[in-house]
Structures are given as C-alpha cells and as structure tokens.
Amino acid sequence: TVILLSPRSENILFGMGNPLLDISAVVDKDFLDKYGLKPNDQILAEDKHKALFDEIVKKNKVEYHAGGSTQNSVKIAQWMIQKPHKVATFFGCIGKDHFGEILKKKAAEAHVDAHYYEQNEEPTGTCAACITGDNRSLVANLAAANCYKKEKHLDLDSNWELVEKAKVYYIAGFFLTVSPESILKVAKHASDNNKVFCMNLSAPFISQFFKEPLMKVMPYVDILFGNETEAATFAKEQGFETDDITEIAKKTQNLPKENKKRQRVVVFTQGKDDTVATVGEKVTMFPVLDIDQNDIVDTNGAGDAFVGGFLSELVQERSLEECIRAGHYAANVIIRRVGCTFPEKPDFH
C-alpha cells in the first residue's frame, strides 16, 4: 500500500498571536458605563481599566478560559480535525507565572503544538470578557503577549523549522500591535513558497490606528477575514467610499497582491446575517445556520470559531463553500457555550 502524505499532517497549520487568559463574567450596563465600554467591542486596556480586572474577578460567576484570538482559532481547527494531534502550531509570548501555566496546560489538552516564548518582565496577558445578553465587550491587557520578539523566538532554527513545515498560516490582525516584523517574515515565506497566508481585520482599531503595518502585510494576504463592523471601518480608512459590504469585499480583493498565482479571497461574517465571500470575480452570500435566540449563551469567540472551522477544511484542501460551511458549524457550536469552549467531539459531516 502507498501511504500518501495526508493533508492532515502534524504542524500543517501555523498560528501566531497573543495568548491571553480570558476572564469572563456577566455584567450589567452600569459596569460597562463605569469603564466607558461599548456593549460589543474589542479594545486594549488603558490605565482607567486597571480596576476593571480587579472588579471582574470578584463577580460571582467568573470563568477562566484559555483565549487569544489566533490561539482560539487554531484550537478550534484542531478540534474539528481531531486526529492527528498537533496539526496546529502556535507561537506567542507568556509570563513565567500561574496564568502562563494554565495556558500551557490548556493548549496541551487541546492538542495544539504551542511553543511559547516565556519571559519574566511581564505577567501573562489577560482579556476581560464583559458579557451582557448576547453582546461581549472585550478588554485585553496584553502584558506578556506584547513582549514577543522575532529575534528571540521566531528566528531560532528550531522554531523557524516549524514555520517551514506549515502549508497554511493564520495570524489575527491583533498581532500587528505586537510584532509586525514577525508577521512580515511569515507572510513573505508563505508568498515565496506559494503557501496560503490568512489574516483577520480583528477589530476596528486595527484598521484605524495600525493602518501602516496592516497595509504592509496586505499584499501577502491570500485570505482576509473580518466582520461587518471591521469591514466598514476598513473601507472608511481606505477611502473606498461605499458602505455596501459586497462592494467592500470586491475592492479589498483587488488591493495589490504579491503572489499572483492565488487570487485573494475576502470573507466577511455578519453575525446572524449571511457571510459574504469573494468567489473568483463574483461576491457570494452564504446563509448561517439558524439558531434560536434563547440558545445563544454568549457570542464571545464566534468569529474565532468561524475562522477555526474554515481553516480545518482549508488545510484539507476543500472548496471555499466547504470551508465556510465548517466555519458556520463551529461558530454555531461556540455561541451555545461560555467563552470559546467546545464539546468533546464535533458533529460535522
């Protein structure tokens, strides 16, 4: 019998980002107002949020989950694929502390091949997930995650070999605030070797305040993810002069691109509304799975789960339609649970 290299081989998917411990609690509007938070947003913590972290851990139903956008996505991809273990590699920076140990333990339990850069200048990063109804306001205190260093970790031969083993790369836009030079090194490697590099707009503030590093990486992006709010902000910042999401997808697809062998694919999710994706020269709408409002526990991690499901089919070289269907399935599972958590096995066919 001939054993072909399975598209499900170890380390075929590479992710790099901010490993954070999610501290999740249901809060009220007064809590949001007190810290000047929008009900549905993602921001970086400022000094005025320091007390928020002390206050949220005192809430009666606080939950701790391994988080960080990219890490969530590669974990979901691994969960969707199941076997072999260590399909996904993850790089990021943590502290030498209790929260760091939790993240290591959780990554191992999820069978993700995590290689953290560990330092003791800063503690492991945290993300406060303030839940109200089916909204979540995320406040990230990057701390250690912000200390990732290309020359101290990515450039080491033993680590770079893992990058070279991969065929699909995924980095959330959030990492642009930490190490754009690391992203560029990985993106160029993917482009030069005709591999697939994926990125996410991640949050409105990335398109607004990290426009320069974002647009430096854009020519290497084969697949770009985002949600409707991020797409609108990106369009505004780029001067697209349209708020039609199909137009925005088209214009984003047509931005300059290095590797001409792959046409860029743009995928915008819109919560319960259809997902918009560029398919060749046209833009297609893909309806999400129906869900009863009462079954939605919290939407934290829905976007990450969509990407994870998508990547799980992408590494197996399935069609865009299949990738999106898997993304919708994974997101549908995650919103029925607290945080970005999942049952033992997927039920996706």
PDB file of C-alpha atoms in Angstrom, residues 80 267-276 285-290 302 305-310 321-336 348:
ATOM      1  CA  MET A  80     -12.627  19.956  14.078  1.00  0.00           C
ATOM      2  CA  VAL A 267     -14.641  36.597   3.785  1.00  0.00           C
ATOM      3  CA  PHE A 268     -16.829  38.896   5.897  1.00  0.00           C
ATOM      4  CA  THR A 269     -19.138  37.468   8.564  1.00  0.00           C
ATOM      5  CA  GLN A 270     -22.192  39.440   9.703  1.00  0.00           C
ATOM      6  CA  GLY A 271     -23.426  37.784  12.880  1.00  0.00           C
ATOM      7  CA  LYS A 272     -26.792  36.196  12.123  1.00  0.00           C
ATOM      8  CA  ASP A 273     -26.834  37.633   8.589  1.00  0.00           C
ATOM      9  CA  ASP A 274     -25.264  35.951   5.554  1.00  0.00           C
ATOM     10  CA  THR A 275     -21.499  35.580   5.303  1.00  0.00           C
ATOM     11  CA  VAL A 276     -20.132  37.445   2.283  1.00  0.00           C
ATOM     12  CA  MET A 285     -23.686  35.221   0.153  1.00  0.00           C
ATOM     13  CA  PHE A 286     -23.684  32.160   2.394  1.00  0.00           C
ATOM     14  CA  PRO A 287     -26.503  31.921   4.965  1.00  0.00           C
ATOM     15  CA  VAL A 288     -25.522  30.957   8.508  1.00  0.00           C
ATOM     16  CA  LEU A 289     -27.168  28.122  10.448  1.00  0.00           C
ATOM     17  CA  ASP A 290     -30.444  29.039  12.130  1.00  0.00           C
ATOM     18  CA  ALA A 302     -17.840  33.218  17.460  1.00  0.00           C
ATOM     19  CA  ALA A 305     -14.547  29.740  15.836  1.00  0.00           C
ATOM     20  CA  PHE A 306     -15.673  30.610  12.309  1.00  0.00           C
ATOM     21  CA  VAL A 307     -12.037  31.011  11.258  1.00  0.00           C
ATOM     22  CA  GLY A 308     -11.060  27.781  13.059  1.00  0.00           C
ATOM     23  CA  GLY A 309     -13.740  25.785  11.270  1.00  0.00           C
ATOM     24  CA  PHE A 310     -12.771  27.391   7.962  1.00  0.00           C
ATOM     25  CA  GLU A 321     -18.045  26.554   0.158  1.00  0.00           C
ATOM     26  CA  GLU A 322     -16.987  23.670   2.427  1.00  0.00           C
ATOM     27  CA  CYS A 323     -14.621  25.916   4.383  1.00  0.00           C
ATOM     28  CA  ILE A 324     -17.427  28.403   5.035  1.00  0.00           C
ATOM     29  CA  ARG A 325     -19.878  25.638   5.956  1.00  0.00           C
ATOM     30  CA  ALA A 326     -17.390  24.328   8.538  1.00  0.00           C
ATOM     31  CA  GLY A 327     -16.888  27.875   9.821  1.00  0.00           C
ATOM     32  CA  HIS A 328     -20.616  28.331  10.276  1.00  0.00           C
ATOM     33  CA  TYR A 329     -20.867  24.987  12.061  1.00  0.00           C
ATOM     34  CA  ALA A 330     -18.064  25.797  14.517  1.00  0.00           C
ATOM     35  CA  ALA A 331     -19.437  29.275  15.278  1.00  0.00           C
ATOM     36  CA  ASN A 332     -22.895  27.785  15.875  1.00  0.00           C
ATOM     37  CA  VAL A 333     -21.419  25.377  18.444  1.00  0.00           C
ATOM     38  CA  ILE A 334     -19.395  28.061  20.263  1.00  0.00           C
ATOM     39  CA  ILE A 335     -22.217  30.572  20.769  1.00  0.00           C
ATOM     40  CA  ARG A 336     -24.187  27.969  22.732  1.00  0.00           C
ATOM     41  CA  PHE A 348     -19.802  17.999  11.311  1.00  0.00           C
TER      42      PHE A 348
END
